[in-house]
Short mmCIF file of C-alpha atoms and ligand atoms in Angstrom, two decimals:
data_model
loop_
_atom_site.label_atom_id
_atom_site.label_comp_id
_atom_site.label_asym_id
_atom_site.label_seq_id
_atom_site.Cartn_x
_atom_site.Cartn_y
_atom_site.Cartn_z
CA UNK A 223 -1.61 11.81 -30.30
CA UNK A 224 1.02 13.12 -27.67
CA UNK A 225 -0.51 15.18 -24.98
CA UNK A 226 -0.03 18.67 -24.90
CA UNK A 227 2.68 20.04 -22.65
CA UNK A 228 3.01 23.23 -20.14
CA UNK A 229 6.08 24.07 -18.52
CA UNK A 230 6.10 27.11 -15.99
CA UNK A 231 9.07 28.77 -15.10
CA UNK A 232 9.65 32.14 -13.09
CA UNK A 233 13.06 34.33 -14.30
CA UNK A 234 13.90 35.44 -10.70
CA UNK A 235 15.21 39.02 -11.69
CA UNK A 236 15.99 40.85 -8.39
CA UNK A 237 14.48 44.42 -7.96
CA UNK A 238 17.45 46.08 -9.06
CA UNK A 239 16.94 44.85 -12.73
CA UNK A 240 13.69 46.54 -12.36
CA UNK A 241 15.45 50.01 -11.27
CA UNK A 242 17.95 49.85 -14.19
CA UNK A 243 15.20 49.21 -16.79
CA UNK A 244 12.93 52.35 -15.64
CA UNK A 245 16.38 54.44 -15.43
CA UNK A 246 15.83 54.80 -11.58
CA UNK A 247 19.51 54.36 -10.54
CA UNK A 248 20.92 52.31 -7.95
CA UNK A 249 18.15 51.03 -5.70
CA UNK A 250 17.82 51.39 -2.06
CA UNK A 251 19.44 48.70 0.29
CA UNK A 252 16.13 47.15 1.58
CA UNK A 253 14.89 46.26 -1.70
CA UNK A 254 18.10 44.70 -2.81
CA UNK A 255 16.93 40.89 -1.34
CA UNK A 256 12.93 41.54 -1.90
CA UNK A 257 12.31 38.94 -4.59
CA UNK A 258 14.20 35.76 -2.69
CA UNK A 259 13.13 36.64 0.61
CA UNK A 260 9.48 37.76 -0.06
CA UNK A 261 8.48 36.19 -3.52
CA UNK A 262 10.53 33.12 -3.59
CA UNK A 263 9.04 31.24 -1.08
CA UNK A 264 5.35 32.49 -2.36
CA UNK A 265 6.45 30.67 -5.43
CA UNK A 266 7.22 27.27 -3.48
CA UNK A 267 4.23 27.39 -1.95
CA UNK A 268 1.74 27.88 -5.13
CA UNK A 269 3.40 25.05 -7.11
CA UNK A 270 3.09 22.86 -3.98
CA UNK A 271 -0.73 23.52 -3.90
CA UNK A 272 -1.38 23.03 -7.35
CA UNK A 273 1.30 20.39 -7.58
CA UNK A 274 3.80 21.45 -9.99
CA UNK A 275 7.38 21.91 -10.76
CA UNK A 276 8.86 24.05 -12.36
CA UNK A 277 11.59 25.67 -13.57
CA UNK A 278 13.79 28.68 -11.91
CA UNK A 279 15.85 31.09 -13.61
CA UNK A 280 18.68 31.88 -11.25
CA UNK A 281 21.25 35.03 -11.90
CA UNK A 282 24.69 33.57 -10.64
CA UNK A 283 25.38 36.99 -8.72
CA UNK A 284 22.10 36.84 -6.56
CA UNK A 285 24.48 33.79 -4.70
CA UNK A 286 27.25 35.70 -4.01
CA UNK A 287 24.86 38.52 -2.73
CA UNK A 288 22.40 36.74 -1.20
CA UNK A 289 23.39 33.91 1.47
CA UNK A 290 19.92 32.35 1.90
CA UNK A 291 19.59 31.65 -1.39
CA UNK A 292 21.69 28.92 -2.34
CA UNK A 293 19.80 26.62 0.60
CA UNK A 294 16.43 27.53 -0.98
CA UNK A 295 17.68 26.39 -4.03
CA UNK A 296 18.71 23.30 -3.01
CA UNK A 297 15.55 22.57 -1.15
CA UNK A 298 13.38 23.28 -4.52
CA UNK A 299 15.84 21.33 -6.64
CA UNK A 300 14.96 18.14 -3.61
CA UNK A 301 11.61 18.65 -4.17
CA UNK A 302 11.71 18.38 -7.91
CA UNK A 303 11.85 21.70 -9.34
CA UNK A 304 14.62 22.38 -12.18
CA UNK A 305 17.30 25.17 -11.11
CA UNK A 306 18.17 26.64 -14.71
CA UNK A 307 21.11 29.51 -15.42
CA UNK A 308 20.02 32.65 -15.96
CA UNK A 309 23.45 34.71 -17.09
CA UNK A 310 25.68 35.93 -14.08
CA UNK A 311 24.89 39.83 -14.37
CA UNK A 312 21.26 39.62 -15.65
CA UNK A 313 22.89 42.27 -18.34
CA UNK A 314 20.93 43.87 -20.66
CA UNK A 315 23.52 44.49 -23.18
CA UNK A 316 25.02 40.79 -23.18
CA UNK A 317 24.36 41.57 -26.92
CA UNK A 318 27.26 44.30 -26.94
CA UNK A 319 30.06 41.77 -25.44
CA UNK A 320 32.61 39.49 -26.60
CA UNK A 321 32.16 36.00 -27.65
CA UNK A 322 34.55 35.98 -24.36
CA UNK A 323 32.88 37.60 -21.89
CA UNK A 324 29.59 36.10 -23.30
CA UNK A 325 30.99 32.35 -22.43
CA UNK A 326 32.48 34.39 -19.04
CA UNK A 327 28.57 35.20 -18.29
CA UNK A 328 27.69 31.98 -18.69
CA UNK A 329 30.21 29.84 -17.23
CA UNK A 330 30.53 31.89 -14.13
CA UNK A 331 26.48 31.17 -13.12
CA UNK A 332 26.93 27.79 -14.12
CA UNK A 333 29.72 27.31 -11.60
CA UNK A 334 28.24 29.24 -8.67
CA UNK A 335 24.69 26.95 -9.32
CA UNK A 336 26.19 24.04 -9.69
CA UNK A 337 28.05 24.40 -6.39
CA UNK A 338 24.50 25.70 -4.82
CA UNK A 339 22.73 22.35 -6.09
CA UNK A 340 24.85 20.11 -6.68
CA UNK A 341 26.17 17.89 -9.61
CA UNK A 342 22.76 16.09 -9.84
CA UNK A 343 20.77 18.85 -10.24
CA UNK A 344 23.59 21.03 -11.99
CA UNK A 345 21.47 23.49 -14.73
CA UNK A 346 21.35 22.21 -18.49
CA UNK A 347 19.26 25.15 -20.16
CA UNK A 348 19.42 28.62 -20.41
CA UNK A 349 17.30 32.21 -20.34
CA UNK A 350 19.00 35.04 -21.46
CA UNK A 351 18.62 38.88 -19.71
CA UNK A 352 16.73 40.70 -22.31
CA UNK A 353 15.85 37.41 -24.59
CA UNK A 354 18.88 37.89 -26.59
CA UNK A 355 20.28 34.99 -28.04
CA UNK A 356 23.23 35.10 -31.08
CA UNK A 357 26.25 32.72 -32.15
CA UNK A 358 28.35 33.62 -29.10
CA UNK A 359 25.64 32.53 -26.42
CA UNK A 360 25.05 29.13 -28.71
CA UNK A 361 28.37 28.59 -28.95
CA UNK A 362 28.89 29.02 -24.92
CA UNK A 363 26.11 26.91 -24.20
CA UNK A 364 27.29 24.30 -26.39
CA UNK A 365 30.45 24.36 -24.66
CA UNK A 366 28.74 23.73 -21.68
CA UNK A 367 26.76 20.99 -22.50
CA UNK A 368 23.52 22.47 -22.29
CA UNK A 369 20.17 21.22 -23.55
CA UNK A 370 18.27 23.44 -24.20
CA UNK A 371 18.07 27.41 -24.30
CA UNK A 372 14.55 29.06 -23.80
CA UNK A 373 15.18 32.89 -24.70
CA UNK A 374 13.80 33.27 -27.93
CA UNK A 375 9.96 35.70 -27.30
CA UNK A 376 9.46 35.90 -31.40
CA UNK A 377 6.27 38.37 -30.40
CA UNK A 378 6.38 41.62 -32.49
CA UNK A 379 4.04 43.11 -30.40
CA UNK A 380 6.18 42.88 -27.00
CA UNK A 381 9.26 44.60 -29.24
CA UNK A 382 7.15 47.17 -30.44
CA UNK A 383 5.81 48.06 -26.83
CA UNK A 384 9.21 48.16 -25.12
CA UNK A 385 11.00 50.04 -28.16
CA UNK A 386 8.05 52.55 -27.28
CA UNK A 387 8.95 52.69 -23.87
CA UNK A 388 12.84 53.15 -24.18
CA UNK A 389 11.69 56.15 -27.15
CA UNK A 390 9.29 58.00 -24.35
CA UNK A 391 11.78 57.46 -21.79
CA UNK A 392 15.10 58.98 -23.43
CA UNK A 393 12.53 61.71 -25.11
CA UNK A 394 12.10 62.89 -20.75
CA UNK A 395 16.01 62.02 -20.86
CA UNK A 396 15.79 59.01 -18.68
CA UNK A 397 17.86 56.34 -19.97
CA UNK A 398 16.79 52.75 -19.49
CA UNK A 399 19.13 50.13 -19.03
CA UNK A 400 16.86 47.82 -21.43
CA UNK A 401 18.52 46.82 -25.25
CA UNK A 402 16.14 45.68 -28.13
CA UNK A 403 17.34 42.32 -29.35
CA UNK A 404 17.85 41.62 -32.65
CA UNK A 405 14.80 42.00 -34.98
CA UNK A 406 15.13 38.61 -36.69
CA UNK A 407 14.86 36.68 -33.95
CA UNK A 408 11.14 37.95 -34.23
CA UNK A 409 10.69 35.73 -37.48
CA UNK A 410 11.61 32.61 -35.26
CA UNK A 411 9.79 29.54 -35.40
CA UNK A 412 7.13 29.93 -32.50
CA UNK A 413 7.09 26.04 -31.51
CA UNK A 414 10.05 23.97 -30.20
CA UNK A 415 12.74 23.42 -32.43
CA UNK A 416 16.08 22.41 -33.48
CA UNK A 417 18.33 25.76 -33.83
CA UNK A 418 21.10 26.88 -36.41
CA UNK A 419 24.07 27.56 -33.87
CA UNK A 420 25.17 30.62 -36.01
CA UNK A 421 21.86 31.92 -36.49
CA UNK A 422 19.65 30.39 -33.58
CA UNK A 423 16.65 32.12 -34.89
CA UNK A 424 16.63 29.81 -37.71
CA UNK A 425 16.00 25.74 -37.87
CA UNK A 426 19.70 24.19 -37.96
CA UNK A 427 21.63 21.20 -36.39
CA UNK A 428 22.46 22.50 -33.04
CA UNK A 429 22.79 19.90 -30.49
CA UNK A 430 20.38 21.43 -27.97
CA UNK A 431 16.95 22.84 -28.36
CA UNK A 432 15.28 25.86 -28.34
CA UNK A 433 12.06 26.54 -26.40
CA UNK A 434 10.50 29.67 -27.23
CA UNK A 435 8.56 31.40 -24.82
CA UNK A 436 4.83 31.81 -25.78
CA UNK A 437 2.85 33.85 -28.16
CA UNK A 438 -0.44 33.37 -29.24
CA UNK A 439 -0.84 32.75 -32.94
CA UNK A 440 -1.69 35.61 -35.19
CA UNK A 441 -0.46 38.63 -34.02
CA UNK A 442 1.82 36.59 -31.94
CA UNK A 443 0.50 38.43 -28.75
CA UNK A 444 2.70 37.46 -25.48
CA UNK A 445 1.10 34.82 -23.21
CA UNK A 446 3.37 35.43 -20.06
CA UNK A 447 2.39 35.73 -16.47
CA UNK A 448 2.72 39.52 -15.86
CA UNK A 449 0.11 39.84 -18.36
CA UNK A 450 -1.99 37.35 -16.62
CA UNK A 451 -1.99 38.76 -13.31
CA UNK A 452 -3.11 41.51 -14.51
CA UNK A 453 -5.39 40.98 -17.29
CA UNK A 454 -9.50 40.76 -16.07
CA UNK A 455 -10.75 37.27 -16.44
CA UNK A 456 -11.98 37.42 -19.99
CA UNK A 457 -8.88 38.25 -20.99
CA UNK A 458 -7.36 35.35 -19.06
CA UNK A 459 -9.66 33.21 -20.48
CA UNK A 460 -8.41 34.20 -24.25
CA UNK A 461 -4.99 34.13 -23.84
CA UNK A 462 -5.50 30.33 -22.63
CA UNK A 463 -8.00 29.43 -25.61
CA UNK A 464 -5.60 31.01 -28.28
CA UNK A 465 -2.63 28.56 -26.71
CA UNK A 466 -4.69 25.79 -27.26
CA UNK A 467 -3.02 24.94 -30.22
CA UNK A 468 0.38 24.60 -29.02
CA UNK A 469 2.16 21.82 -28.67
CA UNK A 470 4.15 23.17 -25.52
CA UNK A 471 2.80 26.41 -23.26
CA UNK A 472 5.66 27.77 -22.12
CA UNK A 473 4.70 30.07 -19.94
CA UNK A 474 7.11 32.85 -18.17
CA UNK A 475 6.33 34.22 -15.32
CA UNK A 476 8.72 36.69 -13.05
CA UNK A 477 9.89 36.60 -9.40
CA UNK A 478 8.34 39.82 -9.41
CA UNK A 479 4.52 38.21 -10.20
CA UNK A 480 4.33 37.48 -6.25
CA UNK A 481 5.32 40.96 -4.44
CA UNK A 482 3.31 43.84 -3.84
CA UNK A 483 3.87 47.51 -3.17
CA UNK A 484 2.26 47.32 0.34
CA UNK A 485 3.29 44.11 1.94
CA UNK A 486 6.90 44.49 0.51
CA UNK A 487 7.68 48.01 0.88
CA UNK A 488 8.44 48.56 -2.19
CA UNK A 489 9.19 52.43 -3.08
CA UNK A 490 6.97 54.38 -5.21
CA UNK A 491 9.61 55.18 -7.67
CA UNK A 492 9.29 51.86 -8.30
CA UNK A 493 5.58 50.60 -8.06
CA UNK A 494 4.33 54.26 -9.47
CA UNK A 495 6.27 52.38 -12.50
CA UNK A 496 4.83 48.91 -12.41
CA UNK A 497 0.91 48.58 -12.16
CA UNK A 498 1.56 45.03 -11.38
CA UNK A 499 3.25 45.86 -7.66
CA UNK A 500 -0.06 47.43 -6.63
CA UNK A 501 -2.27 44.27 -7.15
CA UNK A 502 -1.79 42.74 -3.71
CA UNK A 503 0.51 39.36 -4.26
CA UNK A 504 -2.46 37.41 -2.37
CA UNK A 505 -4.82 38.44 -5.09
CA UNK A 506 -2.11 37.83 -8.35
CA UNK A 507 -1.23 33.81 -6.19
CA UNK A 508 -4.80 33.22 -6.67
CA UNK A 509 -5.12 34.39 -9.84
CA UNK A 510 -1.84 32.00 -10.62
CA UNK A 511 -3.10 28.95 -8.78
CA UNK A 512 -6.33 29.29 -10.62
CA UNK A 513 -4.51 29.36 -14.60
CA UNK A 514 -2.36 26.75 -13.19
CA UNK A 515 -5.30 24.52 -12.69
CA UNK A 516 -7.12 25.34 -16.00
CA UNK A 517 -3.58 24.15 -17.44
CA UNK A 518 -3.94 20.94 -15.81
CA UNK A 519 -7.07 20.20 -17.03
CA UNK A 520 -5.72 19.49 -20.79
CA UNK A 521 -2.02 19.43 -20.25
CA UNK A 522 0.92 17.17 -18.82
CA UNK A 523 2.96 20.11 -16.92
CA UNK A 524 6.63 19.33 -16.64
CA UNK A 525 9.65 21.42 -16.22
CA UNK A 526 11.93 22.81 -19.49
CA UNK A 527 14.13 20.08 -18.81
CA UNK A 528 11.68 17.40 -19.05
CA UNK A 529 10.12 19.43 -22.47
CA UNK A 530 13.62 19.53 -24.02
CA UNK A 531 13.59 15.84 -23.82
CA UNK A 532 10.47 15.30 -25.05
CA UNK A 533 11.39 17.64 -28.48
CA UNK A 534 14.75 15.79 -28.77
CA UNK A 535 13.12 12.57 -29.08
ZN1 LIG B 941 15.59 38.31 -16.28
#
């Protein structure tokens, strides 16, 4: 039998994705570089000591605002890791434009991390802001020759959670920046497959292929790294038994995952928001290095590239 995969990959969503989705406004200057400067290379380090690559989620406009970043990129595509395109705007309502400015979203971060990489290393798969995928974004990342998209979360229990969340916030009159993505791409297939371009939710002919990011069976509970970091032990433990299963653990984590409140500065409008920002990031790499070696144990780890082969085949 084939072994069982794992590929990890981190979306790196800058701060100020965090600031739109609590309704906090605009965020202050100092936080606007936080995640590349302070998480990113906390990232490089833990897959170098459990040996790993992986695979980044880049949002084109973090280039163009953030000079530093397009060297660290190239330096983690040299030593292996996959540089992946992660929308230009990181918007949240990608589900409310054009088929036009959909491919526009798309192209554009292609271009800017292509130049940043280079050809070789140029991004072939796809995670959308928001995990909203329809016929536009298929249809754009056809066009660019993609292969393989990795937005679908089919967990009814994450939906339910953050439609609960956007409900208490616009019941205080805060309005969150955060759109709930179609319901039927809740009934997707939870295992690698081959989508319908038109409705990507569904098995079709597509010629790329969708990795969905993972749920436990059941209840189709979220397995993703936030929840891991900060989830006691036992829980830790479950969440890895109930994947056992799979044939690929594709497991999310967020730039995010390796800042704190204290060592970061982070403002208190914003951690007061996230529990996760007050476990200190030493505590939530160990944590991480730790589930990273449990997944070695009894699977091949690889990045989404490497898995989209492997489900082609
Ligand atoms: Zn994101």
């Amino acid at each position: 039998m084939d072994p069982k995969l794992c590929a990890v990959s981190v979306d790196l969503d800058p701060l100020s994705a965090y600031y739109a989705i609590h309704g906090l406004g605009e965020p202050p200057p100092q936080v606007l570089h936080t995640i590349v400067r302070c998480a990113l290379p906390r990232f490089a380090e833990l897959f170098a000591a459990a040996g790993v690559r992986a695979t980044f989620f880049i949002v084109g406009q973090d280039l163009e605002q953030s000079p530093e970043l397009g060297r660290a990129l190239a330096e983690l595509a040299a030593a292996g890791h996959e540089i992946a395109n992660h929308s230009y705007s990181h918007s949240y309502a990608l589900n409310q434009l054009s088929p036009e400015a959909i491919a526009h979203e798309l192209g554009r971060a292609h271009e800017l991390l292509a130049e940043a990489v280079g050809a070789e290393h140029a991004p072939v798969g796809f995670r959308s802001p928001g995990y909203f995928v329809n016929g536009a974004v298929m249809a754009a990342l056809v066009a660019l020759g993609y292969r393989y998209d990795s937005s679908m979360f089919p967990s009814p229990p994450y939906y339910l959670a953050k439609a609960a969340v956007m409900l208490g916030m616009s019941l205080r009159g805060r309005r969150s920046a955060a759109v709930l993505s179609d319901p039927r791409a809740l009934l997707a297939p939870p295992d690698p497959y081959r989508p319908s371009i038109e409705e990507p939710w569904r098995q079709g002919s597509a010629p790329l292929i969708e990795l969905p990011i993972a749920v436990l069976p059941g209840l189709r509970v979220p397995a993703i790294g936030t929840l891991l970091t900060v989830s006691p032990a036992w829980l830790r433990r479950g969440l890895l038994q109930g994947m056992a299963r799979r044939p690929l653990f594709n497991l999310e984590l967020h730039g995010i995952d390796l800042a704190d409140a204290v060592s970061d500065s982070i403002p208190t409008e914003l951690a007061g928001r996230q529990p996760d920002l007050r476990v200190p990031h030493a505590e939530k790499q160990r944590i991480l290095l730790e589930t990273l070696r449990e997944l070695q144990r009894d699977r091949e780890l690889l990045t989404l590239r490497e898995a989209a082969t492997r489900f082609s085949a």
